[in-house]
PDB file of N, CA, C and O in Angstrom, chain B, residues numbered from 101:
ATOM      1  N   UNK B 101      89.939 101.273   3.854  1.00  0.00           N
ATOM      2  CA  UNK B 101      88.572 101.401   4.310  1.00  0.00           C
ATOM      3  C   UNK B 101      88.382 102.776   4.939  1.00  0.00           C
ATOM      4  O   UNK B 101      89.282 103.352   5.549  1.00  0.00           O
ATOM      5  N   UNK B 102      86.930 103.363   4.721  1.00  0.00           N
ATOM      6  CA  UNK B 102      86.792 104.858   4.957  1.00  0.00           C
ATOM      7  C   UNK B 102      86.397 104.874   6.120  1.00  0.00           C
ATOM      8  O   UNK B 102      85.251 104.475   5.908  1.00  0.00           O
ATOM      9  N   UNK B 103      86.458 105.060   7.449  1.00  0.00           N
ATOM     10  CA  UNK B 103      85.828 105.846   8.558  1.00  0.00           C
ATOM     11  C   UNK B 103      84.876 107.043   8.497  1.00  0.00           C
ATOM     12  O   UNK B 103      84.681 107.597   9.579  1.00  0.00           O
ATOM     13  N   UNK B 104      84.222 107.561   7.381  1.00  0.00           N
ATOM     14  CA  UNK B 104      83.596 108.433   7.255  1.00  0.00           C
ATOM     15  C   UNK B 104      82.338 107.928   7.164  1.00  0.00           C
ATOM     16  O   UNK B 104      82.280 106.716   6.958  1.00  0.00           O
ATOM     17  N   UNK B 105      81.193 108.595   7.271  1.00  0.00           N
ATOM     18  CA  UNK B 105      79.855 107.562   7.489  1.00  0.00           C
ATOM     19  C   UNK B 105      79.563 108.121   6.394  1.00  0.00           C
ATOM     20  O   UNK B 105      79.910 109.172   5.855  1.00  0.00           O
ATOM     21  N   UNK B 106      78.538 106.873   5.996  1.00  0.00           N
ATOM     22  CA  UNK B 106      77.852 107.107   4.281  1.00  0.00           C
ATOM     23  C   UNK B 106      76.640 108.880   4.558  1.00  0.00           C
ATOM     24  O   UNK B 106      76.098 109.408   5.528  1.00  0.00           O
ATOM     25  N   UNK B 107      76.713 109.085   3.541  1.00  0.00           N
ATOM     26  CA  UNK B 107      75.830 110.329   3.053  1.00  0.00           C
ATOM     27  C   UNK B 107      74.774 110.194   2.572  1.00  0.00           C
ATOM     28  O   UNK B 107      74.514 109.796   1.436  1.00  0.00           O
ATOM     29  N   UNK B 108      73.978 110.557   3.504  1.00  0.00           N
ATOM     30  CA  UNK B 108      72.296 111.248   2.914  1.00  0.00           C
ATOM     31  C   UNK B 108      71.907 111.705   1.800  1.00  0.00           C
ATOM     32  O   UNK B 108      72.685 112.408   1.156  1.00  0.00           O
ATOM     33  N   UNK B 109      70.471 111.385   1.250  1.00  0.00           N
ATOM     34  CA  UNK B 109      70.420 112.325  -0.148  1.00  0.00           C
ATOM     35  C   UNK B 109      68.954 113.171   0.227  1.00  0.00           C
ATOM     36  O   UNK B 109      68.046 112.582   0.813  1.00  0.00           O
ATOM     37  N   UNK B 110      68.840 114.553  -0.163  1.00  0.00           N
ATOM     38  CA  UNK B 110      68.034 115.188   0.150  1.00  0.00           C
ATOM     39  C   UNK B 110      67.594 115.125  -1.167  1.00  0.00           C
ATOM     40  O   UNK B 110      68.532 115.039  -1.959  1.00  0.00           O
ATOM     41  N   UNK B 111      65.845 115.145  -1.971  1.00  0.00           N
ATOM     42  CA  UNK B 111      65.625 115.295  -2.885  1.00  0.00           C
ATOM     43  C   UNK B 111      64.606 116.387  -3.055  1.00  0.00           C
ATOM     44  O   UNK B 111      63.458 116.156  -2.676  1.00  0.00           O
ATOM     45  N   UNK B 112      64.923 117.624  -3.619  1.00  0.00           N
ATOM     46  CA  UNK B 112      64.220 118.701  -3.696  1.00  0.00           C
ATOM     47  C   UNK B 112      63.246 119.011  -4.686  1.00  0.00           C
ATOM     48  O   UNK B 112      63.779 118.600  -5.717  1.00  0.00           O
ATOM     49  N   UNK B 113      62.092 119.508  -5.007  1.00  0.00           N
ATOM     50  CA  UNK B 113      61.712 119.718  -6.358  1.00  0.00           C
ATOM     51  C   UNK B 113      61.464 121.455  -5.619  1.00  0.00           C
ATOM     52  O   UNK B 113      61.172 121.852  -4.491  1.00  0.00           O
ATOM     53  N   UNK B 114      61.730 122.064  -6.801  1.00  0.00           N
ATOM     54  CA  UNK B 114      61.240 123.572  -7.079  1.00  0.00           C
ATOM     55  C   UNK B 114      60.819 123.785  -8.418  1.00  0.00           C
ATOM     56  O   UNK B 114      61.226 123.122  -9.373  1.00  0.00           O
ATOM     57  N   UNK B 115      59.453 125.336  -8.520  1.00  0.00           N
ATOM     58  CA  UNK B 115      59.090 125.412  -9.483  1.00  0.00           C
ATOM     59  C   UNK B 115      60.506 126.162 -10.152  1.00  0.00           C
ATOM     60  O   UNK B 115      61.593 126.045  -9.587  1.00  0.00           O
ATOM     61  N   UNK B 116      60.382 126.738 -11.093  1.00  0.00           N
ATOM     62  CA  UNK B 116      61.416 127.148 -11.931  1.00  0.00           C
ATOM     63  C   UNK B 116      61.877 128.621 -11.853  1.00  0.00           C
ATOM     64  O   UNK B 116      62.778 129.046 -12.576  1.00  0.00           O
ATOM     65  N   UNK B 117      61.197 129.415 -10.911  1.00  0.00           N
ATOM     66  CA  UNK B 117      61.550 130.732 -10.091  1.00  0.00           C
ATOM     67  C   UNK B 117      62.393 130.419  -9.146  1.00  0.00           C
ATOM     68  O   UNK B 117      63.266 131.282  -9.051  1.00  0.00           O
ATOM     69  N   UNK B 118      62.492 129.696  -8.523  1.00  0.00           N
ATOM     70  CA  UNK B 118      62.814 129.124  -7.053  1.00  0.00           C
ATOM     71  C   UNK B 118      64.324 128.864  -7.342  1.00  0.00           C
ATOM     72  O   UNK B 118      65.313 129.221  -6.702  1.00  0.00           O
ATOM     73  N   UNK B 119      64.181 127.877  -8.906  1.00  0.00           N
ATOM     74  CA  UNK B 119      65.632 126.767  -9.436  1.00  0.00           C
ATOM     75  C   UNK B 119      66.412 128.097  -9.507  1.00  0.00           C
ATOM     76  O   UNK B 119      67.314 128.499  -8.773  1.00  0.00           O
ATOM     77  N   UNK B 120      65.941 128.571 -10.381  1.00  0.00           N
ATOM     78  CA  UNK B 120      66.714 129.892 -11.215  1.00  0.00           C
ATOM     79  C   UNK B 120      67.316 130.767 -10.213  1.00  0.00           C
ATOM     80  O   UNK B 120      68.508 131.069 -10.280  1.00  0.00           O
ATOM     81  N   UNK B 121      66.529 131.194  -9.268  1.00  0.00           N
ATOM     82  CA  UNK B 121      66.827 131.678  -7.819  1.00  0.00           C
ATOM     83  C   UNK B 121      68.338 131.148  -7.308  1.00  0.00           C
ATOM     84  O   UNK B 121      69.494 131.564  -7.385  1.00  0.00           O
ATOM     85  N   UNK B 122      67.693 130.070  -6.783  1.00  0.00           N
ATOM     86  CA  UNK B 122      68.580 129.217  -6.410  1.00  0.00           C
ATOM     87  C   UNK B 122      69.930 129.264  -6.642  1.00  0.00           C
ATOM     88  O   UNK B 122      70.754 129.862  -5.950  1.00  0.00           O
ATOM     89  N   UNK B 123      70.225 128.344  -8.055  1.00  0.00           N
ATOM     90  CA  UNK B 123      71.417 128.937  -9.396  1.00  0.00           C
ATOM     91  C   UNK B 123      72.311 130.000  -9.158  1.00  0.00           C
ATOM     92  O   UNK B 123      73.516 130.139  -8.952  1.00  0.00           O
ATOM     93  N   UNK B 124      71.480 130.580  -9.240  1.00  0.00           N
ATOM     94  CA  UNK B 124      72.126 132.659  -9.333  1.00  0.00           C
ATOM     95  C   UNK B 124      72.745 132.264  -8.001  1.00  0.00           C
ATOM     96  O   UNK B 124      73.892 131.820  -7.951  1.00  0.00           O
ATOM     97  N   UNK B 125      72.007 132.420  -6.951  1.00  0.00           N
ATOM     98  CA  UNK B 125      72.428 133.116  -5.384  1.00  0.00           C
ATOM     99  C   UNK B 125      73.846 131.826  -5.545  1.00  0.00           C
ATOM    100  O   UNK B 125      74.957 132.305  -5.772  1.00  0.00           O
ATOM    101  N   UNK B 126      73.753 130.533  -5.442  1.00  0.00           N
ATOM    102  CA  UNK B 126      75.287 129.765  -5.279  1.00  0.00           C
ATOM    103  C   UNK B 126      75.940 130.662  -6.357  1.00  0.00           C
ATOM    104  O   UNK B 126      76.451 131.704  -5.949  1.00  0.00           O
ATOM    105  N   UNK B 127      75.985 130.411  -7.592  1.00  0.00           N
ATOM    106  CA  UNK B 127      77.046 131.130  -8.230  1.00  0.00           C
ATOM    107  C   UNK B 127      77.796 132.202  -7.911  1.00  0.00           C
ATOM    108  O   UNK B 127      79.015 132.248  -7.749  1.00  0.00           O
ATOM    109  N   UNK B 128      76.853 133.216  -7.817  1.00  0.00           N
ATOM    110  CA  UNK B 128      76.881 134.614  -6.747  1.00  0.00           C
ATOM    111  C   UNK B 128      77.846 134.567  -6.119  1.00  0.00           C
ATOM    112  O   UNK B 128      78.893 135.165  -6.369  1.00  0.00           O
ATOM    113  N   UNK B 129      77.557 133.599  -4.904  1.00  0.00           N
ATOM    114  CA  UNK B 129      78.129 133.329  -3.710  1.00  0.00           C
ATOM    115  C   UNK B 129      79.792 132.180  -3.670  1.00  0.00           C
ATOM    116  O   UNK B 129      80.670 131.975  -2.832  1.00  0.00           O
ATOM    117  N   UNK B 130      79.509 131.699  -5.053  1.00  0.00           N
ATOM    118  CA  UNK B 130      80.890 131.056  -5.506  1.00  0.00           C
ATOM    119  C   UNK B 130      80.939 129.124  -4.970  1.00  0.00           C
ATOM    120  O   UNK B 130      81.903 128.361  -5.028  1.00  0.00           O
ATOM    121  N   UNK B 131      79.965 128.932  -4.637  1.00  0.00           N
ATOM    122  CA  UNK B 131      79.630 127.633  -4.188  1.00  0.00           C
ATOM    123  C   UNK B 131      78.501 127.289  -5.004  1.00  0.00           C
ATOM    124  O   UNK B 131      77.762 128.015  -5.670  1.00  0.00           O
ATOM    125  N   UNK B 132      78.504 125.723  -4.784  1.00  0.00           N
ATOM    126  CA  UNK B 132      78.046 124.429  -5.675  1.00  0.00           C
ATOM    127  C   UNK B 132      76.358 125.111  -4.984  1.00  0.00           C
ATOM    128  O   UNK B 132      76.046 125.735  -3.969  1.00  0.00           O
ATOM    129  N   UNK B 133      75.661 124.607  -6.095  1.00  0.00           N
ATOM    130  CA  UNK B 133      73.992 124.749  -5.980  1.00  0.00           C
ATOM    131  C   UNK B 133      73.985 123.400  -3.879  1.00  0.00           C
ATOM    132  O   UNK B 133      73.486 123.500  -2.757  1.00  0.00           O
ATOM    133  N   UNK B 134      74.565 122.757  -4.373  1.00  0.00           N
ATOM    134  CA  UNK B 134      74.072 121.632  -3.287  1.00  0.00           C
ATOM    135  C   UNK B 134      74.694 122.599  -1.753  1.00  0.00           C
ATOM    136  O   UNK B 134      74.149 122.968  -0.713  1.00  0.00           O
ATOM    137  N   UNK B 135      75.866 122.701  -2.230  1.00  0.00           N
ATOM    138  CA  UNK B 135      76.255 123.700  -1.383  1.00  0.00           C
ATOM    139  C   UNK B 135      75.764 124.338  -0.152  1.00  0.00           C
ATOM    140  O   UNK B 135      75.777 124.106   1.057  1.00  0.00           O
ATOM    141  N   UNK B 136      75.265 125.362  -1.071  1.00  0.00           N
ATOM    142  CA  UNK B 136      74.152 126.288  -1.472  1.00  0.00           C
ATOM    143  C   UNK B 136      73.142 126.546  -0.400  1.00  0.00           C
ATOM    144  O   UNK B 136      73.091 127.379   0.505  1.00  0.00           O
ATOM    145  N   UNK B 137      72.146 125.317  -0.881  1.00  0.00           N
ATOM    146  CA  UNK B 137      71.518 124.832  -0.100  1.00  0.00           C
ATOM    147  C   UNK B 137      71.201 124.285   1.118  1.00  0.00           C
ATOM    148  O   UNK B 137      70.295 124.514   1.919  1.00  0.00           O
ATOM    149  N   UNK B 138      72.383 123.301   1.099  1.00  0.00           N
ATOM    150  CA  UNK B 138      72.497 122.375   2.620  1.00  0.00           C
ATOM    151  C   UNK B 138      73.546 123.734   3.320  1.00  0.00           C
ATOM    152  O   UNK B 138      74.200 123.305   4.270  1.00  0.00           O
ATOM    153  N   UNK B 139      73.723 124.758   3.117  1.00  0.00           N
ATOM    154  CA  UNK B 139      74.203 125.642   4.228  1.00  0.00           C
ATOM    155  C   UNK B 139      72.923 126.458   4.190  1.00  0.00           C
ATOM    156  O   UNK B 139      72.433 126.718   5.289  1.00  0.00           O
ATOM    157  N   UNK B 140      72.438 126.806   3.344  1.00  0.00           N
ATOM    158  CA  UNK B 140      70.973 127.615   3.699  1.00  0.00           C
ATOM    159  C   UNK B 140      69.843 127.111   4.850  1.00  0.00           C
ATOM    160  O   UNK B 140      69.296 127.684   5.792  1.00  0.00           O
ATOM    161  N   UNK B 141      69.782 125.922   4.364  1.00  0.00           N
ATOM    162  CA  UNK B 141      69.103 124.935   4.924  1.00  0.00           C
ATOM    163  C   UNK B 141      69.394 124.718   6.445  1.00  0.00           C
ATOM    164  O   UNK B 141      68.524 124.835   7.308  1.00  0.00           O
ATOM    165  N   UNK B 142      70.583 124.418   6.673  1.00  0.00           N
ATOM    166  CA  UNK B 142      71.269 124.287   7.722  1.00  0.00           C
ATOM    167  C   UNK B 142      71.015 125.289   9.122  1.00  0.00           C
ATOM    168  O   UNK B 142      70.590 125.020  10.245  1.00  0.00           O
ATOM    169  N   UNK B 143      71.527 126.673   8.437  1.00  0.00           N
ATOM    170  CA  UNK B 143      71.689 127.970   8.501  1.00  0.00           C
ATOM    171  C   UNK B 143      70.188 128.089   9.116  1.00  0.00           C
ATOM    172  O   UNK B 143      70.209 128.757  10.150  1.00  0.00           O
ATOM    173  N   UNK B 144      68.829 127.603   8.750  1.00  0.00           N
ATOM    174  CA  UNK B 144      67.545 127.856   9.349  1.00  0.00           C
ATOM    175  C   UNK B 144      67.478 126.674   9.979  1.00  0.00           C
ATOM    176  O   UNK B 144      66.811 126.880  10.993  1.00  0.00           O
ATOM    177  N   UNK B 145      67.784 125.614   9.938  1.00  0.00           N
ATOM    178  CA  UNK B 145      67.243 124.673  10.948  1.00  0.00           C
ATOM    179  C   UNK B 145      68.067 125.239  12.585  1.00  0.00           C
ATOM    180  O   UNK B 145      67.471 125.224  13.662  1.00  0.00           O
ATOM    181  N   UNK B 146      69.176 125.592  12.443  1.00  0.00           N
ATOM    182  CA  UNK B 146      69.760 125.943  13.579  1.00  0.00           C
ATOM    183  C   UNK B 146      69.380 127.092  14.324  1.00  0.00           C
ATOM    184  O   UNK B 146      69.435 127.160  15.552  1.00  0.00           O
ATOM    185  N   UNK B 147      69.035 127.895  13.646  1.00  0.00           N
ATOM    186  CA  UNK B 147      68.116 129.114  13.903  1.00  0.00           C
ATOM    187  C   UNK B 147      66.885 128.696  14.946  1.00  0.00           C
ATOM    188  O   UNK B 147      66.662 128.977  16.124  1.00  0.00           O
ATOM    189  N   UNK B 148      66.141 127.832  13.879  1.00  0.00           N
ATOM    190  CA  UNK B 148      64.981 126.885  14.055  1.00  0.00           C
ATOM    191  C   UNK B 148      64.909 126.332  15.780  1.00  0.00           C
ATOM    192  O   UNK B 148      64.125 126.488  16.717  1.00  0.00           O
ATOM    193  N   UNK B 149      65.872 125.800  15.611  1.00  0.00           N
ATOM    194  CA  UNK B 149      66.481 124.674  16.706  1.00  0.00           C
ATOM    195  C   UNK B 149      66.790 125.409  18.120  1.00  0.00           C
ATOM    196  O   UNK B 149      66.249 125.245  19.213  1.00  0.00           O
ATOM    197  N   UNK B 150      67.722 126.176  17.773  1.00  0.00           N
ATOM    198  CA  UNK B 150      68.134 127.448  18.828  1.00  0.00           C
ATOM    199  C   UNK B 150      66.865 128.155  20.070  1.00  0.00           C
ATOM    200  O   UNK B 150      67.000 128.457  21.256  1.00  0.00           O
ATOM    201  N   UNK B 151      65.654 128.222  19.130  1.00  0.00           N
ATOM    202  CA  UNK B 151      64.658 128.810  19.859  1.00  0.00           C
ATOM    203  C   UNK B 151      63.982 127.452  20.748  1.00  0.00           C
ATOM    204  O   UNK B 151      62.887 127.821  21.172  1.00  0.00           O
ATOM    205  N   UNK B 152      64.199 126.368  21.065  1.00  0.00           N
ATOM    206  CA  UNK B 152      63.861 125.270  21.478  1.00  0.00           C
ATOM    207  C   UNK B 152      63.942 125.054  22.723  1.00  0.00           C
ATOM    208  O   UNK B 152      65.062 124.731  23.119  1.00  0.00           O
ATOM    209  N   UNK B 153      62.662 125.162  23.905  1.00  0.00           N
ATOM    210  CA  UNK B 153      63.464 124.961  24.765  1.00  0.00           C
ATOM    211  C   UNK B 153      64.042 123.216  25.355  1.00  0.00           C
ATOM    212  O   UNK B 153      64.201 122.798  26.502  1.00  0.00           O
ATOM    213  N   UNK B 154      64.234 122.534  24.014  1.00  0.00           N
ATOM    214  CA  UNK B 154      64.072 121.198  24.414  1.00  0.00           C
ATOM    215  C   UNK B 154      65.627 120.759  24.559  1.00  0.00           C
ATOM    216  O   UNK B 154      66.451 121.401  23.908  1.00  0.00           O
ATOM    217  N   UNK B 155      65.982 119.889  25.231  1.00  0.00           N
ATOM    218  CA  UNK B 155      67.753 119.523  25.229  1.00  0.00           C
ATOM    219  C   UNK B 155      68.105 118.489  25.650  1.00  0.00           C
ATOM    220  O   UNK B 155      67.022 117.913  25.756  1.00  0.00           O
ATOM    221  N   UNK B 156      68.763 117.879  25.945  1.00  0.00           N
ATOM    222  CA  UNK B 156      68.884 116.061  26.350  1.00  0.00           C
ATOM    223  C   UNK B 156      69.994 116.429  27.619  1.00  0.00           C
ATOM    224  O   UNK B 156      71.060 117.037  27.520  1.00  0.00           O
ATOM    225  N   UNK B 157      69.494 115.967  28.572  1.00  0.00           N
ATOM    226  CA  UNK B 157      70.349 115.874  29.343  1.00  0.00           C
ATOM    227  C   UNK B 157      70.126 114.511  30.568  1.00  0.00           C
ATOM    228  O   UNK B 157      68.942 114.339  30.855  1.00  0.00           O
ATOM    229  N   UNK B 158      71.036 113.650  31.221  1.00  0.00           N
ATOM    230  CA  UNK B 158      70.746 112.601  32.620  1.00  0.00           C
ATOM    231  C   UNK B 158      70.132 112.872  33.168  1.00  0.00           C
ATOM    232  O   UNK B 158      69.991 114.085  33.327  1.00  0.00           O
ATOM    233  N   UNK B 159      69.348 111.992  33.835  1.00  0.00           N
ATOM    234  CA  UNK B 159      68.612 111.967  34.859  1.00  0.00           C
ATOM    235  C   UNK B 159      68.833 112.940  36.020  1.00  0.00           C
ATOM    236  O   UNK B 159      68.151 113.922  36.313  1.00  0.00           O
ATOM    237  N   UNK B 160      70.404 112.254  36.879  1.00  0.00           N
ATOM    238  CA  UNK B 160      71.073 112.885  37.695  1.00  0.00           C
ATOM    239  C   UNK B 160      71.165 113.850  37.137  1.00  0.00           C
ATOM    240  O   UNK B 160      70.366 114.521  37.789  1.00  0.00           O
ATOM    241  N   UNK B 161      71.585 114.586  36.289  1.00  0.00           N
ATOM    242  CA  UNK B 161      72.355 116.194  35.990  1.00  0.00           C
ATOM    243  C   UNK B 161      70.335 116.832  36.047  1.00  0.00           C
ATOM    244  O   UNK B 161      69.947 117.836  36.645  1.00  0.00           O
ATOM    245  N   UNK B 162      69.801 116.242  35.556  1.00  0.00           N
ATOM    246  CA  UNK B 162      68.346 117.529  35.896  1.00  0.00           C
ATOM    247  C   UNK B 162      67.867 117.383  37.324  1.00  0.00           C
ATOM    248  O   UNK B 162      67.370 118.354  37.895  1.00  0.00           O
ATOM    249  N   UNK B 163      67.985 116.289  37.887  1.00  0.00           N
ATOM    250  CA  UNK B 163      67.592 116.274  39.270  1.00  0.00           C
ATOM    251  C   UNK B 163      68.815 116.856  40.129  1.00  0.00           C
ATOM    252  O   UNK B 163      68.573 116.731  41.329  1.00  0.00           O
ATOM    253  N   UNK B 164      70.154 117.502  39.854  1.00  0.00           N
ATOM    254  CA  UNK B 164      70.554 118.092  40.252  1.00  0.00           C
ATOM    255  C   UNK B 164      70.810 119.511  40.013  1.00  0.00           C
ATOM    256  O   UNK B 164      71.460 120.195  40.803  1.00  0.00           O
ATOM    257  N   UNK B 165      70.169 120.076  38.640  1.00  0.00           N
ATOM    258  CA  UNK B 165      69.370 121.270  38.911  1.00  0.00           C
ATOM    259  C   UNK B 165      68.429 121.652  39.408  1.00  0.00           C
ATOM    260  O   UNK B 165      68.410 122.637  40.146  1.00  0.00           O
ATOM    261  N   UNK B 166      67.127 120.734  39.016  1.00  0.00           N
ATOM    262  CA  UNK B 166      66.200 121.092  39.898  1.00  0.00           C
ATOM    263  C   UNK B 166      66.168 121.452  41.309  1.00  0.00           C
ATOM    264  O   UNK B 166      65.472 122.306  41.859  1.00  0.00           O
ATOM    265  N   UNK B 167      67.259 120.457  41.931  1.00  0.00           N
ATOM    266  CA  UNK B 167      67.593 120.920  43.403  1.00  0.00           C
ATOM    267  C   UNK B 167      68.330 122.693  43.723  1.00  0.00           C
ATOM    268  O   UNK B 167      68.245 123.488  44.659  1.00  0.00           O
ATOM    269  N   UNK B 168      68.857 122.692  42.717  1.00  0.00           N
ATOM    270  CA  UNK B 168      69.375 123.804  42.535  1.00  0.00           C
ATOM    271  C   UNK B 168      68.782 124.807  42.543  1.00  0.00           C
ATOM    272  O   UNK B 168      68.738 125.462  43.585  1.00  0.00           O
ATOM    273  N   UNK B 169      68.241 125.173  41.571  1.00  0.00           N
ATOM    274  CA  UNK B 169      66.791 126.177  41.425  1.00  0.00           C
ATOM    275  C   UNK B 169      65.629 126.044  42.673  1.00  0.00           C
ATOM    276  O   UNK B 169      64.890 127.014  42.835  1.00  0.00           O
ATOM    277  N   UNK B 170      65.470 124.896  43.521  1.00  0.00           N
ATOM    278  CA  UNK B 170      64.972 125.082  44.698  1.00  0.00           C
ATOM    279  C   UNK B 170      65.435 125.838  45.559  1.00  0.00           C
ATOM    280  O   UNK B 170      64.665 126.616  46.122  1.00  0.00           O
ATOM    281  N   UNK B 171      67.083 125.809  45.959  1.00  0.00           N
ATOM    282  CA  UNK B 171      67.127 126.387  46.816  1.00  0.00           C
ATOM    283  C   UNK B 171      67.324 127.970  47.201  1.00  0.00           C
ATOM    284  O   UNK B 171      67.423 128.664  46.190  1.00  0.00           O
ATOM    285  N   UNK B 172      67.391 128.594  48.260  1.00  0.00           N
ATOM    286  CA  UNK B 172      67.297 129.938  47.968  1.00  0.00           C
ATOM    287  C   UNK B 172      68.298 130.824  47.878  1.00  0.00           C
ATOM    288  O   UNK B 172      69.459 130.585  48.212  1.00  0.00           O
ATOM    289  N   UNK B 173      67.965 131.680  47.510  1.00  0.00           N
ATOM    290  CA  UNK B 173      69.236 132.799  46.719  1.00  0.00           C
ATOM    291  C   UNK B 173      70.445 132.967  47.917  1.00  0.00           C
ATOM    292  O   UNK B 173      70.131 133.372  49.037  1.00  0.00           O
ATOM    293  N   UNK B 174      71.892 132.609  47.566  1.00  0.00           N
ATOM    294  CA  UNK B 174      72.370 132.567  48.769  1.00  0.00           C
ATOM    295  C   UNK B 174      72.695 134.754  49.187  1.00  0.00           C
ATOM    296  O   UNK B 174      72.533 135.437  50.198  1.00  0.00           O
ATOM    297  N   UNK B 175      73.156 135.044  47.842  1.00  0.00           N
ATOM    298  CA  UNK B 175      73.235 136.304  48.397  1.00  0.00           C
ATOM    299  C   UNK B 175      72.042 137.311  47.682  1.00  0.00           C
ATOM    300  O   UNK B 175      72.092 137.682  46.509  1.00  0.00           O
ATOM    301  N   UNK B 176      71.138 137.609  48.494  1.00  0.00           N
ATOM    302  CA  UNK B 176      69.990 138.584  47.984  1.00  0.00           C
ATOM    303  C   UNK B 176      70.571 139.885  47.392  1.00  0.00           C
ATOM    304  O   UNK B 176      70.322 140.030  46.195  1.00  0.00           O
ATOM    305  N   UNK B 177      71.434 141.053  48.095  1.00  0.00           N
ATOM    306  CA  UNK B 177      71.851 141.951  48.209  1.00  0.00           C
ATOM    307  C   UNK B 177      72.123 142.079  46.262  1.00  0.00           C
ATOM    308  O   UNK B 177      71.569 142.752  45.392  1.00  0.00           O
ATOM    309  N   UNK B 178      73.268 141.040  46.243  1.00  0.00           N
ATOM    310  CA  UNK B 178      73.861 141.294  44.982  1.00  0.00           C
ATOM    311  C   UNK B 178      73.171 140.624  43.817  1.00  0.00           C
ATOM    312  O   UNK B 178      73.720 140.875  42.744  1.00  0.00           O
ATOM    313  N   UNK B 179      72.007 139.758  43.735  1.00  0.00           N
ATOM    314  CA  UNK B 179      70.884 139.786  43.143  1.00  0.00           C
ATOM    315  C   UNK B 179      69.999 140.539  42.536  1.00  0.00           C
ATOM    316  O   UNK B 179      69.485 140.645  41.423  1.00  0.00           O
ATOM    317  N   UNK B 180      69.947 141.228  43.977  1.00  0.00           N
ATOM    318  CA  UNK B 180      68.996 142.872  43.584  1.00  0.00           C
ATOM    319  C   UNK B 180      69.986 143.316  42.962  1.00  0.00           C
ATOM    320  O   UNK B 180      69.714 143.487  41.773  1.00  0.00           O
ATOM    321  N   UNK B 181      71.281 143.648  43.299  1.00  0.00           N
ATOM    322  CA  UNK B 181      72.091 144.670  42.029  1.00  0.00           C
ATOM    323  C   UNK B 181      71.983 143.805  40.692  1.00  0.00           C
ATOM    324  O   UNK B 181      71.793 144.472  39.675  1.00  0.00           O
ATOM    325  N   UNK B 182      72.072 142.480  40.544  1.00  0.00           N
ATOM    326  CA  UNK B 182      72.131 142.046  39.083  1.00  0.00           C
ATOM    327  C   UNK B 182      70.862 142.289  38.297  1.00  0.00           C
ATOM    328  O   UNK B 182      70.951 142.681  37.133  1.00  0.00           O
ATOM    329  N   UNK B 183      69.630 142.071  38.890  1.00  0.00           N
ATOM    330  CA  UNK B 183      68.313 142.312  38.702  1.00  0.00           C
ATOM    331  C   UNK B 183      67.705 144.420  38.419  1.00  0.00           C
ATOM    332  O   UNK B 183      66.849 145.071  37.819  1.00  0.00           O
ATOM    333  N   UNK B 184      68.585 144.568  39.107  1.00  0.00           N
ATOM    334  CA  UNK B 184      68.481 146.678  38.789  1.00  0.00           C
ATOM    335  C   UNK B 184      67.092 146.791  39.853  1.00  0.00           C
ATOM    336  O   UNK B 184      66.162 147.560  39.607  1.00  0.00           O
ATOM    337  N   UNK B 185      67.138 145.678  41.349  1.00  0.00           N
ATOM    338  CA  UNK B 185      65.734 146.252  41.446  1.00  0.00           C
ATOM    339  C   UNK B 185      66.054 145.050  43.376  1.00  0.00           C
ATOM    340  O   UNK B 185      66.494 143.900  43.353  1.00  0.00           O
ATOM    341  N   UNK B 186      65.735 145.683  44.473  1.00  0.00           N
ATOM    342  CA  UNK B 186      65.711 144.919  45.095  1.00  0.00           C
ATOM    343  C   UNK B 186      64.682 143.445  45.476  1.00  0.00           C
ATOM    344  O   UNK B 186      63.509 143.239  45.165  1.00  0.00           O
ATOM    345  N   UNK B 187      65.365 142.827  46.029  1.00  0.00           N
ATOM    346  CA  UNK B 187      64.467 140.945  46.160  1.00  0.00           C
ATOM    347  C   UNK B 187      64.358 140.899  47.517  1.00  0.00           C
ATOM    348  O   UNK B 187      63.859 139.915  48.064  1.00  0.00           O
TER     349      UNK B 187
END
């Protein structure tokens, strides 16, 4: 018995610039058309994703930043040096 979880099917249609496209660049590149794709694909959703400011985190762990970010800067001095500008 496999421990691997079953696989998704993505179903694509392209006009026939796109296919042909497509084709070439895996071959090119020495990988399967599906390949190809689900790393292209991939490759922009993470991109995509990256710019997000959204993220999952506990209850406790954000209510213990938030406390965090309340309180005040313990050393100003070396702030202003990280900042290039005094606080």
């Amino acid at each position: 018995m496999s421990d691997t979880p079953p696989r998704k099917s993505l179903h694509l249609r392209a006009d026939p610039a796109r296919h042909r496209a497509i084709r070439h660049a895996a071959a090119v590149s020495g990988r399967t058309v599906t390949a190809f794709v689900l790393d292209s694909a991939c490759a922009a959703a993470y991109q995509t994703l990256a710019g997000q400011p959204d993220f999952a985190m506990q209850d406790a762990d954000w209510e213990h930043v938030l406390g965090l970010l309340g309180r005040p800067a313990a050393d100003r001095d070396r702030l202003g040096i990280l900042l290039g500008r005094p606080v």
